[in-house]
Short mmCIF file of C-alpha atoms in Angstrom, two decimals:
data_model
loop_
_atom_site.label_atom_id
_atom_site.label_comp_id
_atom_site.label_asym_id
_atom_site.label_seq_id
_atom_site.Cartn_x
_atom_site.Cartn_y
_atom_site.Cartn_z
CA MET A 1 57.06 132.62 108.36
CA ARG A 2 57.40 128.88 109.19
CA ALA A 3 58.87 129.69 112.62
CA TRP A 4 55.93 131.98 113.42
CA LEU A 5 53.43 129.36 112.32
CA LEU A 6 55.07 126.61 114.40
CA THR A 7 55.22 128.87 117.47
CA THR A 8 51.56 129.68 117.04
CA CYS A 9 50.67 126.00 116.68
CA CYS A 10 52.66 125.06 119.77
CA SER A 11 51.01 127.85 121.73
CA LEU A 12 47.64 126.57 120.66
CA LEU A 13 48.64 123.13 121.87
CA CYS A 14 49.45 124.60 125.26
CA LEU A 15 46.12 126.45 125.44
CA THR A 16 43.95 123.59 124.32
CA GLY A 17 41.61 122.68 127.12
CA CYS A 18 42.77 125.61 129.30
CA GLN A 19 40.29 127.66 131.28
CA THR A 20 38.86 130.85 129.74
CA VAL A 21 37.89 133.81 131.96
CA GLN A 22 34.33 135.04 131.39
CA PRO A 23 32.83 138.43 132.32
CA GLY A 24 32.35 138.58 136.04
CA GLY A 25 35.51 136.65 136.70
CA SER A 26 34.12 133.12 136.55
CA ALA A 27 36.15 130.48 134.85
CA VAL A 28 34.48 128.11 132.48
CA SER A 29 35.87 125.42 130.22
CA HIS A 30 35.09 124.99 126.55
CA GLY A 31 32.70 122.13 126.15
CA ASP A 32 33.61 119.09 128.23
CA THR A 33 37.42 119.70 128.20
CA ALA A 34 39.00 119.47 131.68
CA PRO A 35 41.70 121.95 132.75
CA LEU A 36 45.39 120.84 132.23
CA SER A 37 47.37 119.83 135.26
CA THR A 38 50.70 121.47 136.03
CA ARG A 39 52.49 118.39 134.70
CA GLU A 40 50.49 118.43 131.49
CA GLN A 41 51.18 122.11 130.99
CA ALA A 42 54.92 121.46 131.46
CA PHE A 43 54.76 118.68 128.93
CA SER A 44 52.95 120.91 126.45
CA LYS A 45 55.53 123.65 126.85
CA ALA A 46 58.32 121.10 126.50
CA LEU A 47 56.71 119.90 123.31
CA ALA A 48 56.63 123.46 122.00
CA HIS A 49 60.33 123.98 122.75
CA PHE A 50 61.12 120.61 121.20
CA GLY A 51 59.30 121.50 117.98
CA GLN A 52 61.01 124.88 117.85
CA GLY A 53 64.37 123.19 118.37
CA LEU A 54 63.78 120.79 115.50
CA LEU A 55 62.85 123.66 113.23
CA CYS A 56 65.96 125.64 114.17
CA GLN A 57 68.13 122.61 113.57
CA SER A 58 66.59 121.98 110.15
CA GLU A 59 67.22 125.60 109.16
CA GLU A 60 70.62 126.18 110.77
CA GLY A 61 72.25 122.76 110.78
CA LYS A 62 73.25 120.12 113.29
CA ALA A 63 75.23 122.55 115.44
CA SER A 64 72.46 125.16 115.76
CA GLU A 65 72.87 127.21 118.95
CA ARG A 66 69.19 128.21 118.95
CA ALA A 67 68.18 124.55 118.65
CA LEU A 68 70.38 123.73 121.64
CA VAL A 69 68.72 126.44 123.78
CA GLN A 70 65.23 125.27 122.83
CA LEU A 71 66.02 121.63 123.60
CA GLN A 72 67.63 122.55 126.91
CA ASP A 73 64.47 124.47 127.81
CA ALA A 74 62.42 121.43 126.86
CA ALA A 75 64.62 119.18 129.01
CA GLU A 76 64.16 121.44 132.02
CA LEU A 77 60.41 120.99 131.66
CA ASP A 78 60.67 117.25 130.96
CA PRO A 79 63.85 116.08 132.78
CA GLY A 80 63.14 112.37 132.46
CA ASN A 81 63.00 112.43 128.65
CA HIS A 82 66.21 110.72 127.48
CA ASP A 83 65.58 111.58 123.85
CA LEU A 84 65.83 115.28 124.67
CA HIS A 85 69.10 114.85 126.55
CA SER A 86 70.61 112.73 123.79
CA ARG A 87 69.66 115.36 121.18
CA ILE A 88 71.29 118.03 123.31
CA ALA A 89 74.42 115.90 123.54
CA VAL A 90 74.56 115.42 119.77
CA ILE A 91 74.30 119.17 119.10
CA ALA A 92 76.93 119.91 121.75
CA LEU A 93 79.30 117.39 120.23
CA HIS A 94 78.81 118.99 116.82
CA GLN A 95 79.70 122.28 118.51
CA LYS A 96 82.84 120.60 119.89
CA ASP A 97 81.53 121.14 123.41
CA PRO A 98 81.91 117.71 125.07
CA ASP A 99 81.34 119.09 128.58
CA THR A 100 77.79 120.17 127.72
CA ALA A 101 77.12 116.86 126.00
CA ILE A 102 78.37 114.86 128.99
CA ALA A 103 76.41 117.02 131.45
CA ALA A 104 73.18 116.40 129.53
CA LEU A 105 73.62 112.62 129.39
CA GLU A 106 74.81 112.39 133.01
CA LYS A 107 71.62 114.18 134.05
CA SER A 108 69.57 111.68 132.03
CA TYR A 109 71.54 108.74 133.48
CA GLN A 110 70.98 109.97 137.05
CA HIS A 111 67.26 110.06 136.36
CA ASP A 112 67.30 106.30 135.59
CA PRO A 113 70.69 104.59 136.22
CA LYS A 114 69.22 101.16 135.46
CA SER A 115 68.42 102.13 131.86
CA TYR A 116 70.61 100.29 129.37
CA GLN A 117 70.18 102.98 126.70
CA ARG A 118 71.09 105.87 129.02
CA CYS A 119 74.15 103.99 130.18
CA VAL A 120 75.31 103.19 126.64
CA ASP A 121 74.73 106.72 125.36
CA LEU A 122 76.71 108.18 128.24
CA ALA A 123 79.53 105.70 127.55
CA ALA A 124 79.54 106.69 123.88
CA CYS A 125 79.70 110.35 124.86
CA TYR A 126 82.65 109.70 127.16
CA GLN A 127 84.30 107.85 124.27
CA ALA A 128 83.68 110.76 121.88
CA ALA A 129 85.23 113.08 124.47
CA ASN A 130 88.30 110.79 124.64
CA GLN A 131 87.59 109.87 128.26
CA ARG A 132 88.38 106.20 127.68
CA GLU A 133 88.44 104.91 131.24
CA ARG A 134 85.03 106.42 132.03
CA ALA A 135 83.69 105.07 128.72
CA ILE A 136 84.96 101.56 129.50
CA ALA A 137 83.37 101.64 132.95
CA LYS A 138 79.98 102.70 131.57
CA TYR A 139 80.04 100.16 128.72
CA ARG A 140 80.76 97.42 131.24
CA GLU A 141 77.92 98.70 133.38
CA ALA A 142 75.63 98.53 130.34
CA LEU A 143 76.62 94.90 129.73
CA LYS A 144 75.60 94.06 133.29
CA ILE A 145 72.15 95.42 132.47
CA ASP A 146 71.89 93.70 129.08
CA ASP A 147 74.67 91.55 127.61
CA SER A 148 72.92 90.73 124.32
CA PRO A 149 73.66 93.75 122.03
CA GLU A 150 76.85 93.09 120.03
CA ALA A 151 77.56 96.79 119.44
CA VAL A 152 78.71 97.27 123.04
CA TYR A 153 81.23 94.44 122.79
CA ILE A 154 82.61 96.02 119.63
CA ALA A 155 82.82 99.49 121.20
CA LEU A 156 84.57 98.12 124.30
CA ALA A 157 86.99 96.04 122.23
CA GLY A 158 87.85 99.10 120.16
CA LEU A 159 88.76 101.04 123.28
CA HIS A 160 91.01 98.22 124.49
CA PHE A 161 92.68 97.84 121.08
CA HIS A 162 93.34 101.59 121.11
CA SER A 163 95.07 101.18 124.46
CA ASP A 164 97.12 98.19 123.18
CA ALA A 165 95.23 95.90 125.54
CA ASP A 166 94.65 93.36 122.76
CA ALA A 167 94.16 90.36 125.06
CA GLU A 168 91.31 92.10 126.88
CA ALA A 169 89.77 93.22 123.58
CA LEU A 170 89.81 89.69 122.16
CA LYS A 171 88.41 88.30 125.42
CA LEU A 172 85.47 90.70 125.13
CA LEU A 173 84.86 89.83 121.48
CA ASP A 174 84.91 86.14 122.33
CA ARG A 175 82.43 86.74 125.14
CA GLY A 176 80.21 88.70 122.78
CA LYS A 177 80.39 85.89 120.24
CA ARG A 178 78.96 83.54 122.87
CA ARG A 179 76.34 85.84 124.45
CA ALA A 180 75.12 88.37 121.91
CA GLU A 181 71.84 87.76 120.09
CA THR A 182 73.49 88.34 116.72
CA THR A 183 77.23 88.10 116.08
CA ALA A 184 77.83 88.85 112.40
CA LEU A 185 79.11 92.33 113.22
CA ILE A 186 81.51 90.98 115.83
CA THR A 187 83.01 88.60 113.27
CA ALA A 188 83.26 91.32 110.64
CA TYR A 189 84.80 93.77 113.11
CA THR A 190 87.42 91.26 114.25
CA PHE A 191 88.36 90.47 110.64
CA GLU A 192 88.66 94.15 109.74
CA GLN A 193 90.77 94.81 112.83
CA ALA A 194 93.09 91.95 111.86
CA LYS A 195 93.39 93.34 108.31
CA ARG A 196 94.16 96.78 109.73
CA PHE A 197 96.99 95.35 111.82
CA VAL A 198 98.43 93.62 108.73
CA ALA A 199 98.16 96.83 106.70
CA HIS A 200 100.18 98.62 109.38
CA SER A 201 102.73 95.77 109.57
CA SER A 202 101.61 94.90 113.11
CA ILE A 203 101.72 91.18 112.37
CA PRO A 204 102.11 90.06 116.02
CA ARG A 205 98.84 91.88 116.80
CA ALA A 206 97.07 90.48 113.73
CA ILE A 207 97.87 86.84 114.48
CA PRO A 208 95.70 86.47 117.64
CA CYS A 209 92.76 88.05 115.78
CA PHE A 210 93.01 85.50 112.98
CA GLU A 211 93.46 82.70 115.53
CA LEU A 212 90.20 83.74 117.17
CA LEU A 213 88.44 83.91 113.81
CA ALA A 214 89.68 80.41 112.97
CA ARG A 215 88.27 79.13 116.24
CA TRP A 216 84.89 80.75 115.57
CA ASP A 217 84.40 79.96 111.90
CA ALA A 218 84.81 76.31 110.88
CA SER A 219 83.74 77.06 107.31
CA ARG A 220 86.69 79.42 106.76
CA ARG A 221 89.15 77.56 108.98
CA PRO A 222 91.18 76.03 106.09
CA GLN A 223 91.81 79.47 104.54
CA LEU A 224 92.50 81.08 107.92
CA TYR A 225 95.03 78.39 108.82
CA GLN A 226 96.80 79.05 105.50
CA LEU A 227 96.88 82.75 106.25
CA LEU A 228 98.14 82.17 109.78
CA ALA A 229 100.98 80.03 108.48
CA GLU A 230 102.06 82.85 106.15
CA LEU A 231 101.96 85.34 109.01
CA TYR A 232 103.99 83.07 111.28
CA LEU A 233 106.62 82.74 108.57
CA THR A 234 106.91 86.52 108.26
CA GLN A 235 107.85 86.47 111.95
CA ARG A 236 110.33 83.60 111.35
CA ASP A 237 108.20 81.40 113.59
CA VAL A 238 108.64 78.26 111.51
CA GLU A 239 107.49 75.85 114.21
CA SER A 240 104.13 77.62 114.64
CA ALA A 241 103.69 77.62 110.86
CA ILE A 242 104.34 73.87 110.78
CA GLU A 243 101.91 73.33 113.65
CA VAL A 244 99.03 75.25 112.08
CA LEU A 245 99.59 73.72 108.64
CA THR A 246 99.63 70.26 110.18
CA LEU A 247 96.23 71.05 111.70
CA ALA A 248 95.09 72.35 108.33
CA THR A 249 95.99 69.10 106.58
CA ARG A 250 93.87 67.15 109.08
CA LEU A 251 90.68 69.13 108.51
CA PRO A 252 87.79 67.29 106.81
CA ASP A 253 87.67 70.04 104.17
CA ALA A 254 91.44 70.54 103.98
CA LEU A 255 92.93 72.43 101.05
CA PRO A 256 95.65 70.73 98.97
CA GLU A 257 97.70 73.93 99.26
CA ALA A 258 98.11 73.26 102.99
CA SER A 259 99.97 70.05 102.23
CA VAL A 260 102.08 71.80 99.59
CA ASP A 261 103.03 74.62 101.96
CA LEU A 262 103.79 72.23 104.81
CA ALA A 263 105.96 70.04 102.56
CA SER A 264 107.77 73.10 101.23
CA ILE A 265 108.72 74.18 104.76
CA LEU A 266 109.91 70.69 105.65
CA LEU A 267 111.99 70.49 102.46
CA GLN A 268 113.59 73.85 103.21
CA LYS A 269 114.45 72.58 106.68
CA GLY A 270 116.18 69.61 105.09
CA ASP A 271 113.50 67.09 106.01
CA ARG A 272 113.21 65.63 102.52
CA GLU A 273 111.63 62.39 103.73
CA GLY A 274 108.95 64.24 105.71
CA GLY A 275 108.18 66.60 102.85
CA LEU A 276 107.80 63.80 100.32
CA GLU A 277 105.62 61.81 102.73
CA ILE A 278 103.25 64.77 103.10
CA LEU A 279 103.04 65.26 99.34
CA GLU A 280 102.52 61.60 98.53
CA ALA A 281 99.68 61.47 101.06
CA ALA A 282 98.18 64.63 99.53
CA ASN A 283 98.44 63.11 96.06
CA THR A 284 96.44 60.13 97.26
CA ARG A 285 93.83 62.31 98.96
CA PHE A 286 93.55 65.02 96.30
CA GLU A 287 93.74 63.15 93.05
CA ASN A 288 95.07 65.07 90.04
CA LYS A 289 95.62 68.40 91.77
CA PRO A 290 98.24 70.33 89.71
CA ALA A 291 99.65 72.12 92.74
CA VAL A 292 100.39 68.79 94.48
CA LEU A 293 101.76 67.18 91.32
CA PHE A 294 104.10 70.09 90.62
CA ALA A 295 105.27 70.09 94.25
CA LEU A 296 106.09 66.38 93.97
CA GLY A 297 108.01 66.99 90.75
CA TYR A 298 109.94 69.79 92.41
CA ALA A 299 110.67 67.70 95.53
CA TYR A 300 112.04 64.79 93.51
CA SER A 301 114.07 67.18 91.36
CA ASP A 302 115.50 68.73 94.51
CA ALA A 303 116.51 65.22 95.57
CA LYS A 304 118.12 64.78 92.11
CA ALA A 305 115.65 61.96 91.40
CA TYR A 306 114.87 63.44 88.00
CA GLU A 307 113.45 60.25 86.51
CA ARG A 308 110.84 60.15 89.28
CA ALA A 309 110.13 63.88 88.91
CA ILE A 310 109.33 63.85 85.18
CA PRO A 311 106.02 61.89 85.38
CA PHE A 312 104.64 64.42 87.90
CA PHE A 313 105.58 67.33 85.65
CA GLU A 314 104.01 65.55 82.67
CA ARG A 315 100.73 64.97 84.52
CA THR A 316 100.68 68.58 85.68
CA SER A 317 101.07 69.75 82.09
CA HIS A 318 98.38 67.40 80.74
CA LEU A 319 95.90 68.45 83.42
CA ALA A 320 96.54 72.13 82.85
CA ILE A 321 95.99 71.74 79.10
CA ALA A 322 92.83 69.68 79.70
CA ASN A 323 91.48 72.38 82.02
CA SER A 324 92.30 75.28 79.71
CA ASP A 325 88.84 75.23 78.07
CA GLY A 326 90.21 74.81 74.56
CA LYS A 327 92.66 77.70 74.83
CA LYS A 328 96.03 77.35 73.20
CA HIS A 329 97.99 77.33 76.42
CA PRO A 330 97.34 76.81 80.14
CA HIS A 331 97.81 80.14 81.90
CA GLU A 332 98.35 78.61 85.34
CA LEU A 333 101.67 77.00 84.38
CA ASN A 334 104.21 79.58 85.48
CA GLU A 335 107.83 80.15 84.56
CA ALA A 336 109.11 78.00 87.44
CA PHE A 337 107.13 75.00 86.19
CA TYR A 338 108.78 75.07 82.77
CA LEU A 339 112.23 75.64 84.28
CA TYR A 340 112.02 72.61 86.56
CA TYR A 341 110.26 70.46 83.96
CA GLY A 342 112.80 71.21 81.25
CA ALA A 343 115.71 70.87 83.68
CA ALA A 344 114.52 67.38 84.69
CA TYR A 345 114.63 66.26 81.06
CA GLU A 346 118.02 67.93 80.54
CA ARG A 347 119.53 66.26 83.61
CA THR A 348 118.41 62.85 82.35
CA GLY A 349 119.99 63.49 78.94
CA GLN A 350 116.69 63.89 77.08
CA LEU A 351 117.72 67.10 75.35
CA ASP A 352 115.07 67.03 72.63
CA GLU A 353 112.33 66.81 75.28
CA ALA A 354 114.02 69.49 77.35
CA LYS A 355 114.22 71.78 74.31
CA ARG A 356 110.55 71.14 73.55
CA VAL A 357 109.53 72.06 77.12
CA PHE A 358 111.64 75.22 77.19
CA GLU A 359 110.36 76.37 73.80
CA THR A 360 106.79 75.80 74.95
CA GLY A 361 107.51 77.73 78.12
CA LEU A 362 109.01 80.62 76.16
CA ARG A 363 105.90 80.88 74.01
CA HIS A 364 103.92 81.50 77.19
CA HIS A 365 106.62 83.50 79.03
CA PRO A 366 108.70 85.18 76.30
CA MET A 367 110.40 87.54 78.76
CA SER A 368 111.73 84.76 80.99
CA ASP A 369 115.44 85.57 80.93
CA ARG A 370 116.16 82.55 83.15
CA MET A 371 114.55 80.17 80.69
CA LEU A 372 116.29 81.87 77.75
CA ASN A 373 119.66 81.48 79.42
CA TYR A 374 119.01 77.88 80.44
CA ILE A 375 118.14 76.67 76.92
CA ALA A 376 121.00 78.70 75.42
CA TYR A 377 123.57 77.18 77.79
CA MET A 378 122.10 73.70 77.39
CA LEU A 379 122.47 73.91 73.62
CA ALA A 380 125.99 75.32 73.94
CA GLU A 381 127.06 72.48 76.22
CA ALA A 382 125.59 69.99 73.74
CA ASN A 383 127.31 71.88 70.87
CA ARG A 384 124.10 71.93 68.84
CA ASP A 385 121.78 74.54 67.35
CA LEU A 386 124.39 77.18 68.19
CA ASP A 387 122.87 79.97 66.10
CA GLN A 388 119.57 79.43 67.87
CA ALA A 389 121.39 79.29 71.22
CA GLU A 390 123.10 82.61 70.43
CA GLY A 391 119.70 84.19 69.76
CA TYR A 392 118.35 82.96 73.08
CA ALA A 393 121.42 84.26 74.95
CA GLN A 394 121.18 87.67 73.26
CA ARG A 395 117.52 87.92 74.29
CA ALA A 396 118.38 87.07 77.90
CA ILE A 397 121.10 89.76 77.95
CA THR A 398 118.71 92.32 76.48
CA ILE A 399 116.38 91.69 79.43
CA ASP A 400 119.19 91.70 82.05
CA PRO A 401 122.35 93.28 80.58
CA LYS A 402 124.41 93.13 83.80
CA ASN A 403 123.87 89.44 84.50
CA ALA A 404 127.31 87.84 84.48
CA ALA A 405 125.91 84.32 84.00
CA TYR A 406 124.17 85.41 80.81
CA LEU A 407 127.33 87.08 79.50
CA ASP A 408 129.26 83.89 80.25
CA THR A 409 126.70 81.82 78.33
CA LEU A 410 127.05 84.02 75.25
CA GLY A 411 130.84 83.83 75.51
CA TRP A 412 130.68 80.06 75.75
CA ILE A 413 128.49 79.95 72.65
CA TYR A 414 131.05 82.12 70.79
CA SER A 415 133.72 79.66 71.87
CA LYS A 416 131.72 76.72 70.51
CA GLN A 417 131.27 78.66 67.25
CA GLY A 418 135.04 79.18 67.00
CA HIS A 419 134.90 82.93 67.68
CA PHE A 420 137.52 82.74 70.44
CA ASP A 421 138.47 86.43 70.57
CA LYS A 422 134.82 87.40 71.00
CA ALA A 423 134.41 84.59 73.52
CA LEU A 424 137.39 85.76 75.58
CA GLN A 425 136.15 89.35 75.65
CA GLN A 426 132.64 88.27 76.64
CA ILE A 427 133.70 85.91 79.43
CA GLU A 428 136.27 88.34 80.85
CA GLN A 429 133.45 90.86 81.09
CA ALA A 430 131.37 88.26 82.92
CA ASN A 431 134.28 87.51 85.25
CA ALA A 432 134.69 91.21 86.06
CA LEU A 433 131.01 91.50 86.91
CA MET A 434 130.66 88.25 88.86
CA GLY A 435 133.95 88.07 90.72
CA PRO A 436 135.50 84.65 91.47
CA ASP A 437 133.18 81.98 90.02
CA SER A 438 134.21 78.38 89.34
CA GLU A 439 132.28 77.94 86.08
CA ILE A 440 133.33 81.26 84.55
CA LEU A 441 136.99 80.62 85.44
CA HIS A 442 136.69 77.14 83.94
CA HIS A 443 135.47 78.66 80.66
CA LEU A 444 138.20 81.32 80.71
CA GLY A 445 140.83 78.63 81.19
CA ASP A 446 139.50 76.64 78.24
CA ILE A 447 139.54 79.68 75.95
CA HIS A 448 143.07 80.67 77.03
CA SER A 449 144.13 77.10 76.33
CA THR A 450 142.57 77.22 72.85
CA LEU A 451 144.41 80.49 72.23
CA LYS A 452 147.68 78.78 73.32
CA ASP A 453 147.98 80.94 76.44
CA HIS A 454 149.10 78.09 78.69
CA ASN A 455 149.95 80.11 81.82
CA ASN A 456 146.62 81.95 81.96
CA ALA A 457 144.76 78.73 81.23
CA VAL A 458 146.41 76.89 84.15
CA SER A 459 145.91 79.87 86.46
CA CYS A 460 142.18 79.99 85.67
CA TRP A 461 141.76 76.22 86.09
CA LYS A 462 143.55 76.26 89.44
CA ARG A 463 141.31 79.04 90.75
CA SER A 464 138.26 77.25 89.39
CA TYR A 465 139.26 74.02 91.14
CA ALA A 466 139.95 75.84 94.42
CA LEU A 467 136.43 77.27 94.35
CA ASP A 468 134.81 73.94 93.42
CA PRO A 469 136.94 70.82 94.00
CA SER A 470 133.98 68.64 92.94
CA ASN A 471 134.30 69.74 89.31
CA GLU A 472 135.70 66.57 87.75
CA THR A 473 136.31 68.17 84.36
CA VAL A 474 138.69 70.77 85.80
CA SER A 475 140.26 68.21 88.14
CA GLU A 476 141.05 65.91 85.23
CA LYS A 477 142.67 68.71 83.22
CA LEU A 478 144.93 69.64 86.12
CA ARG A 479 145.84 66.01 86.84
CA ASP A 480 146.69 65.46 83.16
CA LEU A 481 149.11 68.39 83.41
CA GLY A 482 150.76 66.77 86.44
CA PHE A 483 149.45 69.05 89.18
CA ASP A 484 148.92 67.87 92.76
CA LEU A 485 145.29 68.80 93.53
CA ASP A 486 145.84 68.73 97.30
CA ALA A 487 148.75 71.11 96.89
CA ILE A 488 146.53 73.52 94.93
CA LEU A 489 144.01 73.56 97.75
CA LEU A 490 146.74 74.03 100.37
CA ASP A 491 148.28 76.90 98.43
CA THR A 492 144.86 78.54 98.19
CA ILE A 493 144.35 78.24 101.96
CA LEU A 494 147.80 79.69 102.66
CA GLU A 495 147.22 82.58 100.25
CA SER A 496 143.91 83.44 101.88
CA ALA A 497 145.57 83.35 105.33
CA GLU A 498 148.51 85.54 104.29
CA PRO A 499 148.29 89.09 105.73
CA ASN A 500 147.77 91.94 103.33
CA LYS A 501 151.21 93.15 102.26
CA ASP A 502 149.97 96.72 102.12
CA SER A 503 148.71 96.68 105.69
CA THR A 504 150.77 98.23 108.45
CA THR A 505 151.46 96.59 111.80
CA PRO A 506 151.06 98.84 114.81
#
């Protein structure tokens, strides 16, 4: 019923103002209405087909064949109407008929090749039909007509990215950033493209995108420099990471983390002086920043300057507690902080302070097997609180049952408790898991010696010394027994150079 009504209405539109034949054959017009010209009649008919096409599309969907026929009829009557041709193209594309879509828009483009909209729509249709080269040519032609709309730069860049022509894509986006009326979409598109590259592990393609973003956006430059440094490091490009982090530290709104990351890289490269210089400067610039203070504590600990490290760890702890809003513990202090903090006290002989730090750390990180093992071994070495040390060691082993170092710690505790048979069994198990290890062999030698097994004790000490000649405790034991330490090392070298007796010579 609605189709009949619309057809009737459109027909009435076409007849409005038309001549009416009177008896006798004379033509008169109704009232003062002038007769329609041929062009006006064509327009009226086109309007009727257009209305019928819209109705068909609303009833049958976006791919309506009847709608397509009606709109094509309308376009024949009104060939310069770009809206008609674009609607035809949309329906044809929904019908998966790109040739019809392209033909419609090419006809519209030929009617007015200087029209920006006709040029862009044709380019988009070529793109939808996967005719990339033709799409690129038409988008470029559109930019010559009007270079202010940012959408064209984005569409062109997308085509170049798809063809792995990243340099050309970024050049276009940079041009759009300078010439387009609005550029927020260009920035967002570039960021999303960079994220997409990262998600697909295409880091070398992501880096230039983030470099361009950093050049555009001064407000986010500190964060982007940090991100770029991380990406460079994933590519083992340490020098580029150092370069960008150095730039980051010089920004007016620099982040303290830039200094920490730069110092960390320098320390890993063995440039201890450079790393400490960066951190000391950051500590002056960013007063009381926990990340900087902890990094300084770590750097001095790494340099075995434990006395200098402790004040930085202490300040980090005090600041974290002060900033915890009255909570019982500062969440931002991680396991590594407590390990290094406690170790600094332990290395300076302040065992009570070390124990306090480790116990505090374990309250916040109860599943830290590394901290459990450290405090257990520390107490065993000091021959104090051995029952408590045993509990810590057992907890560490429960978390990581195959860790030879943890098994060795428990065996060493048994030894200190006088349970030598249990100690021997435990440390032999650790030795089997670990393989040759200076500390474990040292412990095995001591237990064999306690059990009056002189030969096995000496054998273990010799192997321990060969693996670590700097161990003064083992060296002293061997010297006291009259052994030539240089001879032990020479024998070890000769044994390692001796061919396998089971091997056959061709």
